[in-house]
Each structure stands twice: as C-alpha cells, then as structure tokens.
Amino acid sequence: MINNTPLSHIKELAEFIALQYDEKLTPVDKIAQDEGLELFYDGYETGTFDGMTVYQNRKFYVHLNIDSGNRKDSTRGRFTLAHELGHYFIDAHRVGLQKGILVPHSSNTNKKQFDTIEREADYFASCLLMPESRFKDEIFRKKFNYELIQNLATRYNVSITACALRFAQIGNHPIMIVYVENGVVKWKLESDDFPYKWLLNEKKIPKNTVVGEYFSKSNLRDVYKTEKVWAMDWFNNVRDYDTNRSFYEHCIPHRNKALSIIWED
C-alpha cells in the first residue's frame, strides 16, 4: 500500500529542486545525472509506455520511449522525465519501488491507487518544470489571452496542455480547460475562481461553441481560432441576468481530439 502524499509537500519538494539550478529552463537531464540515475532514451514501440522507472540491483533506471515521442529535450520527453523524477523524489513512490510495492505498470486490481500515484507524479512534473515563483514573474501584469499560454509553453518547453493546466492552478486570471474526444468531454479543469463549475451538457459538447463547430463541421478540421462565446451556451446554472455574459474560447483541434481554453475579459 502506497500512502498518498499531500500536494503541498509535492509542490515544495519539486520547486525546491528546480530552484537549486540557475537555469530558468529546468535541466531535468542534469537533475537525473546529479542523482546518479541511469537514463535510456530508446524505442520500445508505440502504445506501450512513455516512461518507466525501475529499481534493480540497488540502482534506479529510467527508460524514455522515443517511439511515443519522448525524445531528449522535446516537450513530451521533458515532461515524461520530470514525471519519472517524481517517482524517484517523492518518498512514498521511491520506497514503493525499492520494496517492489509500486510496479512500473498499473493493473486492474490497483488501478485506483495507481491513478492517484500517477497524478502525484504529474503534479510534481508540473511544479518542477514551471516553478510558481518563476511562472508568476512571467505573467505579472500581463493580460490573459491564448498567446500568453503559447509564449509560456515555449518559454518552459512544455505542451500547451501542461502550461494551461499550470496556469489554471496558479495563474493571475481564471480559466477553464475542456478536453474532448469524438465530441465527448473526457475531462475539464477550472481555476478556483472561475465563475462556472458545470458544463451545460456534462459530457456532450454544446453545438454553439468553437469546439462544437469543430466536431460538427468537417471544413473546420484544421482551424485554430479564438472566438467570443456565451455563458448560456457553455455552462449550466446561468442566471437570467447573465444570459448575455460573454467569454472567449480558443480551440486547439487535432483529428478526433480538441482542447478548448475558456476565459472572460
């Protein structure tokens, strides 16, 4: 049994490690090297795994799957390595690997706990790659728009999704992020102070939205755009006096998937 680690502890740990290095772009490979971890960037076929931390012969080995896009210094590779560093640095994870309690792959019997552990490692990676103090310096007195997320993602060499999630956690403007596959909402996350918490149709995306148009009109398959949308078209429990309340939505589509970032002026 692996005990859960408070997110506040994970944040403090990850950011302490990141700020030990002068580089504004957290040097994840250097951190691994300084800890004596053996890194292997190799092909392990697509659809298998992104990264894997193994404890063997009293040593930790980290495998990064380049067949899934986890090349050294790529956005995906950096996040995957940072995630695996989470398994190494978070005490409960490291001890679990050493004792054989935490295995590299999940199983049906421990899926709930495994998901929690993976979320902890994801959070560690986010805090390691985008430490709060540095991140907030970058956004100080800057008006929110999609270009700000783009610039931050480039600045920290992370994906748009990772950057948007971090902004929702610690940014200076409330946003909501909605991820959709085949017209079905798979997950959403919003800033604590975002004015709405529930989507209009829960899992089915509303038609009168940018992402709704993407999935309903084939000629929009390759369009990336920011458009004005209405609260009553996106959210549940919109009061009568807010029927004309407007937001902005930027949709990032890719084949049968799309990510929408929603915010208000």
PDB file of C-alpha atoms in Angstrom:
ATOM      1  CA  MET A   1       0.000   0.000   0.000  1.00  0.00           C
ATOM      2  CA  ILE A   2       1.387   3.380  -1.065  1.00  0.00           C
ATOM      3  CA  ASN A   3       0.333   6.312   1.113  1.00  0.00           C
ATOM      4  CA  ASN A   4      -0.838   9.449  -0.665  1.00  0.00           C
ATOM      5  CA  THR A   5       1.446  12.471  -0.447  1.00  0.00           C
ATOM      6  CA  PRO A   6      -0.108  15.921   0.175  1.00  0.00           C
ATOM      7  CA  LEU A   7       0.104  18.098  -2.934  1.00  0.00           C
ATOM      8  CA  SER A   8       1.560  20.924  -0.846  1.00  0.00           C
ATOM      9  CA  HIS A   9       4.514  18.683   0.038  1.00  0.00           C
ATOM     10  CA  ILE A  10       4.963  17.652  -3.591  1.00  0.00           C
ATOM     11  CA  LYS A  11       4.938  21.292  -4.688  1.00  0.00           C
ATOM     12  CA  GLU A  12       7.525  22.329  -2.083  1.00  0.00           C
ATOM     13  CA  LEU A  13       9.773  19.405  -2.983  1.00  0.00           C
ATOM     14  CA  ALA A  14       9.614  19.900  -6.751  1.00  0.00           C
ATOM     15  CA  GLU A  15      10.117  23.651  -6.625  1.00  0.00           C
ATOM     16  CA  PHE A  16      12.972  23.369  -4.117  1.00  0.00           C
ATOM     17  CA  ILE A  17      14.763  21.030  -6.524  1.00  0.00           C
ATOM     18  CA  ALA A  18      14.109  23.249  -9.564  1.00  0.00           C
ATOM     19  CA  LEU A  19      15.345  26.398  -7.846  1.00  0.00           C
ATOM     20  CA  GLN A  20      18.659  24.756  -6.941  1.00  0.00           C
ATOM     21  CA  TYR A  21      19.600  25.292 -10.574  1.00  0.00           C
ATOM     22  CA  ASP A  22      20.222  28.705 -12.107  1.00  0.00           C
ATOM     23  CA  GLU A  23      18.791  27.686 -15.471  1.00  0.00           C
ATOM     24  CA  LYS A  24      15.311  29.126 -15.985  1.00  0.00           C
ATOM     25  CA  LEU A  25      14.550  26.079 -18.115  1.00  0.00           C
ATOM     26  CA  THR A  26      14.663  23.307 -15.515  1.00  0.00           C
ATOM     27  CA  PRO A  27      17.509  20.939 -16.551  1.00  0.00           C
ATOM     28  CA  VAL A  28      15.738  17.625 -15.985  1.00  0.00           C
ATOM     29  CA  ASP A  29      18.505  15.511 -17.545  1.00  0.00           C
ATOM     30  CA  LYS A  30      21.083  17.217 -15.344  1.00  0.00           C
ATOM     31  CA  ILE A  31      18.962  16.613 -12.245  1.00  0.00           C
ATOM     32  CA  ALA A  32      18.771  12.919 -13.112  1.00  0.00           C
ATOM     33  CA  GLN A  33      22.512  12.816 -13.723  1.00  0.00           C
ATOM     34  CA  ASP A  34      23.267  14.566 -10.422  1.00  0.00           C
ATOM     35  CA  GLU A  35      21.167  11.936  -8.637  1.00  0.00           C
ATOM     36  CA  GLY A  36      23.066   9.115 -10.325  1.00  0.00           C
ATOM     37  CA  LEU A  37      20.069   7.888 -12.306  1.00  0.00           C
ATOM     38  CA  GLU A  38      20.719   5.901 -15.472  1.00  0.00           C
ATOM     39  CA  LEU A  39      18.702   7.307 -18.383  1.00  0.00           C
ATOM     40  CA  PHE A  40      17.861   5.326 -21.504  1.00  0.00           C
ATOM     41  CA  TYR A  41      16.236   7.048 -24.492  1.00  0.00           C
ATOM     42  CA  ASP A  42      15.255   4.133 -26.684  1.00  0.00           C
ATOM     43  CA  GLY A  43      12.492   2.709 -28.862  1.00  0.00           C
ATOM     44  CA  TYR A  44      10.012   0.493 -27.017  1.00  0.00           C
ATOM     45  CA  GLU A  45       7.224   0.586 -29.643  1.00  0.00           C
ATOM     46  CA  THR A  46       4.209   2.879 -29.675  1.00  0.00           C
ATOM     47  CA  GLY A  47       1.285   2.220 -27.388  1.00  0.00           C
ATOM     48  CA  THR A  48       3.433   0.654 -24.665  1.00  0.00           C
ATOM     49  CA  PHE A  49       4.566   3.402 -22.285  1.00  0.00           C
ATOM     50  CA  ASP A  50       6.085   6.886 -22.190  1.00  0.00           C
ATOM     51  CA  GLY A  51       8.484   6.451 -19.316  1.00  0.00           C
ATOM     52  CA  MET A  52       9.316   3.812 -16.756  1.00  0.00           C
ATOM     53  CA  THR A  53      11.358   3.913 -13.558  1.00  0.00           C
ATOM     54  CA  VAL A  54      12.884   0.633 -12.474  1.00  0.00           C
ATOM     55  CA  TYR A  55      14.772  -0.214  -9.277  1.00  0.00           C
ATOM     56  CA  GLN A  56      17.228  -3.052  -9.760  1.00  0.00           C
ATOM     57  CA  ASN A  57      20.487  -4.056  -8.077  1.00  0.00           C
ATOM     58  CA  ARG A  58      20.167  -1.110  -5.691  1.00  0.00           C
ATOM     59  CA  LYS A  59      20.035   1.400  -8.513  1.00  0.00           C
ATOM     60  CA  PHE A  60      17.336   3.368 -10.327  1.00  0.00           C
ATOM     61  CA  TYR A  61      16.984   3.237 -14.103  1.00  0.00           C
ATOM     62  CA  VAL A  62      14.681   5.483 -16.140  1.00  0.00           C
ATOM     63  CA  HIS A  63      13.552   4.397 -19.608  1.00  0.00           C
ATOM     64  CA  LEU A  64      12.119   7.009 -22.029  1.00  0.00           C
ATOM     65  CA  ASN A  65      10.222   5.677 -25.034  1.00  0.00           C
ATOM     66  CA  ILE A  66      11.210   7.675 -28.137  1.00  0.00           C
ATOM     67  CA  ASP A  67       8.687   5.700 -30.212  1.00  0.00           C
ATOM     68  CA  SER A  68       5.992   7.617 -28.313  1.00  0.00           C
ATOM     69  CA  GLY A  69       7.682  10.966 -28.893  1.00  0.00           C
ATOM     70  CA  ASN A  70       9.742  11.112 -25.709  1.00  0.00           C
ATOM     71  CA  ARG A  71      12.952  12.362 -27.264  1.00  0.00           C
ATOM     72  CA  LYS A  72      15.531  14.229 -25.225  1.00  0.00           C
ATOM     73  CA  ASP A  73      14.674  17.940 -24.869  1.00  0.00           C
ATOM     74  CA  SER A  74      11.269  17.542 -26.572  1.00  0.00           C
ATOM     75  CA  THR A  75       8.240  18.885 -24.702  1.00  0.00           C
ATOM     76  CA  ARG A  76       6.856  15.384 -24.248  1.00  0.00           C
ATOM     77  CA  GLY A  77      10.227  13.897 -23.316  1.00  0.00           C
ATOM     78  CA  ARG A  78      10.924  16.603 -20.731  1.00  0.00           C
ATOM     79  CA  PHE A  79       7.533  16.177 -19.068  1.00  0.00           C
ATOM     80  CA  THR A  80       7.849  12.390 -19.052  1.00  0.00           C
ATOM     81  CA  LEU A  81      11.294  12.564 -17.463  1.00  0.00           C
ATOM     82  CA  ALA A  82      10.044  15.109 -14.906  1.00  0.00           C
ATOM     83  CA  HIS A  83       7.153  12.716 -14.143  1.00  0.00           C
ATOM     84  CA  GLU A  84       9.592   9.841 -13.622  1.00  0.00           C
ATOM     85  CA  LEU A  85      11.721  12.068 -11.394  1.00  0.00           C
ATOM     86  CA  GLY A  86       8.575  12.465  -9.316  1.00  0.00           C
ATOM     87  CA  HIS A  87       8.525   8.712  -8.733  1.00  0.00           C
ATOM     88  CA  TYR A  88      12.139   8.955  -7.615  1.00  0.00           C
ATOM     89  CA  PHE A  89      11.943  12.044  -5.398  1.00  0.00           C
ATOM     90  CA  ILE A  90       8.549  11.501  -3.732  1.00  0.00           C
ATOM     91  CA  ASP A  91       9.411   9.362  -0.706  1.00  0.00           C
ATOM     92  CA  ALA A  92       6.386   7.059  -0.854  1.00  0.00           C
ATOM     93  CA  HIS A  93       6.966   6.340  -4.551  1.00  0.00           C
ATOM     94  CA  ARG A  94      10.691   5.735  -4.180  1.00  0.00           C
ATOM     95  CA  VAL A  95      10.251   3.410  -1.197  1.00  0.00           C
ATOM     96  CA  GLY A  96       7.443   1.634  -3.025  1.00  0.00           C
ATOM     97  CA  LEU A  97       9.745   0.973  -5.995  1.00  0.00           C
ATOM     98  CA  GLN A  98      12.549  -0.194  -3.723  1.00  0.00           C
ATOM     99  CA  LYS A  99      10.273  -2.617  -1.884  1.00  0.00           C
ATOM    100  CA  GLY A 100       8.520  -3.832  -5.025  1.00  0.00           C
ATOM    101  CA  ILE A 101       5.143  -2.456  -3.883  1.00  0.00           C
ATOM    102  CA  LEU A 102       4.966   0.068  -6.730  1.00  0.00           C
ATOM    103  CA  VAL A 103       5.361  -1.613 -10.100  1.00  0.00           C
ATOM    104  CA  PRO A 104       6.117   0.248 -13.369  1.00  0.00           C
ATOM    105  CA  HIS A 105       2.734  -0.650 -14.910  1.00  0.00           C
ATOM    106  CA  SER A 106      -0.744  -0.458 -13.438  1.00  0.00           C
ATOM    107  CA  SER A 107      -3.013  -3.436 -13.000  1.00  0.00           C
ATOM    108  CA  ASN A 108      -6.775  -3.759 -12.723  1.00  0.00           C
ATOM    109  CA  THR A 109      -6.566  -4.557  -9.030  1.00  0.00           C
ATOM    110  CA  ASN A 110      -4.662  -1.423  -8.052  1.00  0.00           C
ATOM    111  CA  LYS A 111      -5.831   0.947 -10.786  1.00  0.00           C
ATOM    112  CA  LYS A 112      -7.426   3.495  -8.429  1.00  0.00           C
ATOM    113  CA  GLN A 113      -4.284   3.809  -6.345  1.00  0.00           C
ATOM    114  CA  PHE A 114      -2.075   3.762  -9.432  1.00  0.00           C
ATOM    115  CA  ASP A 115      -4.060   6.649 -10.920  1.00  0.00           C
ATOM    116  CA  THR A 116      -3.521   8.650  -7.721  1.00  0.00           C
ATOM    117  CA  ILE A 117       0.204   7.953  -7.822  1.00  0.00           C
ATOM    118  CA  GLU A 118       0.383   8.984 -11.478  1.00  0.00           C
ATOM    119  CA  ARG A 119      -1.467  12.212 -10.735  1.00  0.00           C
ATOM    120  CA  GLU A 120       1.032  12.935  -7.960  1.00  0.00           C
ATOM    121  CA  ALA A 121       3.930  12.388 -10.368  1.00  0.00           C
ATOM    122  CA  ASP A 122       2.229  14.618 -12.972  1.00  0.00           C
ATOM    123  CA  TYR A 123       1.827  17.363 -10.379  1.00  0.00           C
ATOM    124  CA  PHE A 124       5.481  17.017  -9.392  1.00  0.00           C
ATOM    125  CA  ALA A 125       6.465  17.335 -13.065  1.00  0.00           C
ATOM    126  CA  SER A 126       4.349  20.468 -13.489  1.00  0.00           C
ATOM    127  CA  CYS A 127       5.863  22.123 -10.410  1.00  0.00           C
ATOM    128  CA  LEU A 128       9.386  21.068 -11.378  1.00  0.00           C
ATOM    129  CA  LEU A 129       9.141  22.403 -14.937  1.00  0.00           C
ATOM    130  CA  MET A 130       7.141  25.527 -14.063  1.00  0.00           C
ATOM    131  CA  PRO A 131       8.051  26.636 -10.515  1.00  0.00           C
ATOM    132  CA  GLU A 132       5.457  29.018  -9.129  1.00  0.00           C
ATOM    133  CA  SER A 133       7.799  31.932  -8.378  1.00  0.00           C
ATOM    134  CA  ARG A 134       9.290  31.940 -11.880  1.00  0.00           C
ATOM    135  CA  PHE A 135       5.928  31.323 -13.548  1.00  0.00           C
ATOM    136  CA  LYS A 136       4.282  34.216 -11.721  1.00  0.00           C
ATOM    137  CA  ASP A 137       7.144  36.542 -12.634  1.00  0.00           C
ATOM    138  CA  GLU A 138       6.464  35.722 -16.285  1.00  0.00           C
ATOM    139  CA  ILE A 139       2.761  36.647 -16.083  1.00  0.00           C
ATOM    140  CA  PHE A 140       2.988  39.638 -13.742  1.00  0.00           C
ATOM    141  CA  ARG A 141       0.730  42.444 -15.019  1.00  0.00           C
ATOM    142  CA  LYS A 142       0.105  40.639 -18.306  1.00  0.00           C
ATOM    143  CA  LYS A 143      -3.398  40.498 -19.754  1.00  0.00           C
ATOM    144  CA  PHE A 144      -4.615  36.973 -20.377  1.00  0.00           C
ATOM    145  CA  ASN A 145      -5.140  35.676 -23.900  1.00  0.00           C
ATOM    146  CA  TYR A 146      -4.250  32.496 -25.729  1.00  0.00           C
ATOM    147  CA  GLU A 147      -0.955  33.976 -26.945  1.00  0.00           C
ATOM    148  CA  LEU A 148       0.172  34.233 -23.309  1.00  0.00           C
ATOM    149  CA  ILE A 149      -0.243  30.453 -22.907  1.00  0.00           C
ATOM    150  CA  GLN A 150       1.590  29.903 -26.199  1.00  0.00           C
ATOM    151  CA  ASN A 151       4.504  32.076 -25.117  1.00  0.00           C
ATOM    152  CA  LEU A 152       4.729  30.446 -21.698  1.00  0.00           C
ATOM    153  CA  ALA A 153       4.654  26.963 -23.221  1.00  0.00           C
ATOM    154  CA  THR A 154       7.537  27.916 -25.495  1.00  0.00           C
ATOM    155  CA  ARG A 155       9.367  29.602 -22.636  1.00  0.00           C
ATOM    156  CA  TYR A 156       9.225  26.490 -20.436  1.00  0.00           C
ATOM    157  CA  ASN A 157       9.384  23.964 -23.294  1.00  0.00           C
ATOM    158  CA  VAL A 158       6.158  22.267 -22.236  1.00  0.00           C
ATOM    159  CA  SER A 159       2.978  21.388 -24.101  1.00  0.00           C
ATOM    160  CA  ILE A 160       0.067  23.817 -24.383  1.00  0.00           C
ATOM    161  CA  THR A 161      -1.989  21.449 -22.232  1.00  0.00           C
ATOM    162  CA  ALA A 162       0.599  21.278 -19.441  1.00  0.00           C
ATOM    163  CA  CYS A 163       1.043  25.034 -19.496  1.00  0.00           C
ATOM    164  CA  ALA A 164      -2.694  25.744 -19.453  1.00  0.00           C
ATOM    165  CA  LEU A 165      -3.215  23.370 -16.522  1.00  0.00           C
ATOM    166  CA  ARG A 166      -0.440  25.086 -14.585  1.00  0.00           C
ATOM    167  CA  PHE A 167      -1.940  28.489 -15.373  1.00  0.00           C
ATOM    168  CA  ALA A 168      -5.333  27.313 -14.114  1.00  0.00           C
ATOM    169  CA  GLN A 169      -3.648  26.356 -10.829  1.00  0.00           C
ATOM    170  CA  ILE A 170      -1.515  29.444 -10.171  1.00  0.00           C
ATOM    171  CA  GLY A 171      -2.249  31.987 -12.900  1.00  0.00           C
ATOM    172  CA  ASN A 172      -3.489  35.552 -12.444  1.00  0.00           C
ATOM    173  CA  HIS A 173      -6.708  35.122 -14.430  1.00  0.00           C
ATOM    174  CA  PRO A 174      -9.450  32.461 -14.084  1.00  0.00           C
ATOM    175  CA  ILE A 175      -9.711  29.999 -16.968  1.00  0.00           C
ATOM    176  CA  MET A 176     -11.410  26.698 -17.757  1.00  0.00           C
ATOM    177  CA  ILE A 177      -9.865  23.916 -19.835  1.00  0.00           C
ATOM    178  CA  VAL A 178     -12.036  21.314 -21.568  1.00  0.00           C
ATOM    179  CA  TYR A 179     -10.621  18.241 -23.318  1.00  0.00           C
ATOM    180  CA  VAL A 180     -12.799  16.463 -25.883  1.00  0.00           C
ATOM    181  CA  GLU A 181     -12.514  13.251 -27.894  1.00  0.00           C
ATOM    182  CA  ASN A 182     -15.013  12.382 -30.642  1.00  0.00           C
ATOM    183  CA  GLY A 183     -17.393  15.038 -29.386  1.00  0.00           C
ATOM    184  CA  VAL A 184     -17.383  13.739 -25.799  1.00  0.00           C
ATOM    185  CA  VAL A 185     -15.883  15.659 -22.877  1.00  0.00           C
ATOM    186  CA  LYS A 186     -13.233  13.482 -21.263  1.00  0.00           C
ATOM    187  CA  TRP A 187     -12.183  15.930 -18.568  1.00  0.00           C
ATOM    188  CA  LYS A 188     -12.261  19.569 -17.565  1.00  0.00           C
ATOM    189  CA  LEU A 189     -10.396  21.699 -15.075  1.00  0.00           C
ATOM    190  CA  GLU A 190     -11.024  25.260 -13.999  1.00  0.00           C
ATOM    191  CA  SER A 191      -9.335  27.838 -11.798  1.00  0.00           C
ATOM    192  CA  ASP A 192     -10.768  28.033  -8.285  1.00  0.00           C
ATOM    193  CA  ASP A 193     -12.202  31.478  -9.042  1.00  0.00           C
ATOM    194  CA  PHE A 194     -13.668  30.637 -12.452  1.00  0.00           C
ATOM    195  CA  PRO A 195     -17.346  31.746 -12.284  1.00  0.00           C
ATOM    196  CA  TYR A 196     -18.862  28.460 -13.511  1.00  0.00           C
ATOM    197  CA  LYS A 197     -18.162  24.875 -12.451  1.00  0.00           C
ATOM    198  CA  TRP A 198     -20.572  22.787 -14.526  1.00  0.00           C
ATOM    199  CA  LEU A 199     -20.899  22.341 -18.278  1.00  0.00           C
ATOM    200  CA  LEU A 200     -24.287  22.639 -19.954  1.00  0.00           C
ATOM    201  CA  ASN A 201     -24.455  19.059 -21.236  1.00  0.00           C
ATOM    202  CA  GLU A 202     -21.912  17.470 -18.872  1.00  0.00           C
ATOM    203  CA  LYS A 203     -20.223  15.072 -21.324  1.00  0.00           C
ATOM    204  CA  LYS A 204     -21.652  16.096 -24.705  1.00  0.00           C
ATOM    205  CA  ILE A 205     -20.173  19.315 -26.060  1.00  0.00           C
ATOM    206  CA  PRO A 206     -22.613  22.135 -26.870  1.00  0.00           C
ATOM    207  CA  LYS A 207     -23.031  22.886 -30.585  1.00  0.00           C
ATOM    208  CA  ASN A 208     -22.858  26.686 -30.263  1.00  0.00           C
ATOM    209  CA  THR A 209     -19.210  26.674 -29.215  1.00  0.00           C
ATOM    210  CA  VAL A 210     -15.930  26.686 -31.122  1.00  0.00           C
ATOM    211  CA  VAL A 211     -15.156  23.074 -30.229  1.00  0.00           C
ATOM    212  CA  GLY A 212     -18.770  22.172 -31.046  1.00  0.00           C
ATOM    213  CA  GLU A 213     -18.334  23.601 -34.536  1.00  0.00           C
ATOM    214  CA  TYR A 214     -15.087  21.692 -34.941  1.00  0.00           C
ATOM    215  CA  PHE A 215     -16.776  18.354 -34.435  1.00  0.00           C
ATOM    216  CA  SER A 216     -19.933  19.212 -36.367  1.00  0.00           C
ATOM    217  CA  LYS A 217     -18.384  20.815 -39.477  1.00  0.00           C
ATOM    218  CA  SER A 218     -15.726  18.895 -41.363  1.00  0.00           C
ATOM    219  CA  ASN A 219     -14.444  22.023 -43.129  1.00  0.00           C
ATOM    220  CA  LEU A 220     -13.192  23.364 -39.796  1.00  0.00           C
ATOM    221  CA  ARG A 221     -10.907  20.427 -39.121  1.00  0.00           C
ATOM    222  CA  ASP A 222      -7.706  22.457 -39.324  1.00  0.00           C
ATOM    223  CA  VAL A 223      -8.861  25.789 -37.888  1.00  0.00           C
ATOM    224  CA  TYR A 224      -7.261  27.179 -34.734  1.00  0.00           C
ATOM    225  CA  LYS A 225      -9.109  30.266 -33.561  1.00  0.00           C
ATOM    226  CA  THR A 226     -10.288  32.408 -30.676  1.00  0.00           C
ATOM    227  CA  GLU A 227     -13.955  33.412 -30.737  1.00  0.00           C
ATOM    228  CA  LYS A 228     -16.496  35.006 -28.456  1.00  0.00           C
ATOM    229  CA  VAL A 229     -18.951  32.531 -26.892  1.00  0.00           C
ATOM    230  CA  TRP A 230     -21.848  32.932 -24.477  1.00  0.00           C
ATOM    231  CA  ALA A 231     -22.130  31.639 -20.931  1.00  0.00           C
ATOM    232  CA  MET A 232     -25.570  30.164 -21.610  1.00  0.00           C
ATOM    233  CA  ASP A 233     -24.136  28.067 -24.473  1.00  0.00           C
ATOM    234  CA  TRP A 234     -21.314  26.552 -22.412  1.00  0.00           C
ATOM    235  CA  PHE A 235     -22.366  26.424 -18.770  1.00  0.00           C
ATOM    236  CA  ASN A 236     -25.099  25.134 -16.538  1.00  0.00           C
ATOM    237  CA  ASN A 237     -26.894  27.226 -13.895  1.00  0.00           C
ATOM    238  CA  VAL A 238     -26.516  30.527 -15.765  1.00  0.00           C
ATOM    239  CA  ARG A 239     -28.790  33.094 -14.114  1.00  0.00           C
ATOM    240  CA  ASP A 240     -31.266  35.113 -16.157  1.00  0.00           C
ATOM    241  CA  TYR A 241     -29.306  38.328 -15.761  1.00  0.00           C
ATOM    242  CA  ASP A 242     -26.176  36.575 -17.134  1.00  0.00           C
ATOM    243  CA  THR A 243     -27.735  35.342 -20.387  1.00  0.00           C
ATOM    244  CA  ASN A 244     -25.689  37.910 -22.335  1.00  0.00           C
ATOM    245  CA  ARG A 245     -22.485  37.228 -20.394  1.00  0.00           C
ATOM    246  CA  SER A 246     -19.695  36.511 -22.874  1.00  0.00           C
ATOM    247  CA  PHE A 247     -16.419  34.592 -22.730  1.00  0.00           C
ATOM    248  CA  TYR A 248     -13.623  33.780 -25.139  1.00  0.00           C
ATOM    249  CA  GLU A 249     -12.827  30.262 -26.311  1.00  0.00           C
ATOM    250  CA  HIS A 250      -9.691  29.124 -28.091  1.00  0.00           C
ATOM    251  CA  CYS A 251      -9.926  25.659 -29.595  1.00  0.00           C
ATOM    252  CA  ILE A 252      -6.861  23.563 -30.401  1.00  0.00           C
ATOM    253  CA  PRO A 253      -8.019  20.666 -32.592  1.00  0.00           C
ATOM    254  CA  HIS A 254      -6.143  17.567 -33.661  1.00  0.00           C
ATOM    255  CA  ARG A 255      -8.005  14.914 -35.642  1.00  0.00           C
ATOM    256  CA  ASN A 256     -10.664  13.438 -33.332  1.00  0.00           C
ATOM    257  CA  LYS A 257      -9.449  15.400 -30.288  1.00  0.00           C
ATOM    258  CA  ALA A 258      -9.597  19.019 -29.214  1.00  0.00           C
ATOM    259  CA  LEU A 259      -8.646  21.190 -26.259  1.00  0.00           C
ATOM    260  CA  SER A 260     -10.609  24.361 -25.521  1.00  0.00           C
ATOM    261  CA  ILE A 261      -9.409  27.134 -23.228  1.00  0.00           C
ATOM    262  CA  ILE A 262     -12.202  29.436 -21.998  1.00  0.00           C
ATOM    263  CA  TRP A 263     -11.847  32.771 -20.233  1.00  0.00           C
ATOM    264  CA  GLU A 264     -13.628  36.047 -19.557  1.00  0.00           C
ATOM    265  CA  ASP A 265     -12.285  39.581 -20.048  1.00  0.00           C
TER     266      ASP A 265
END
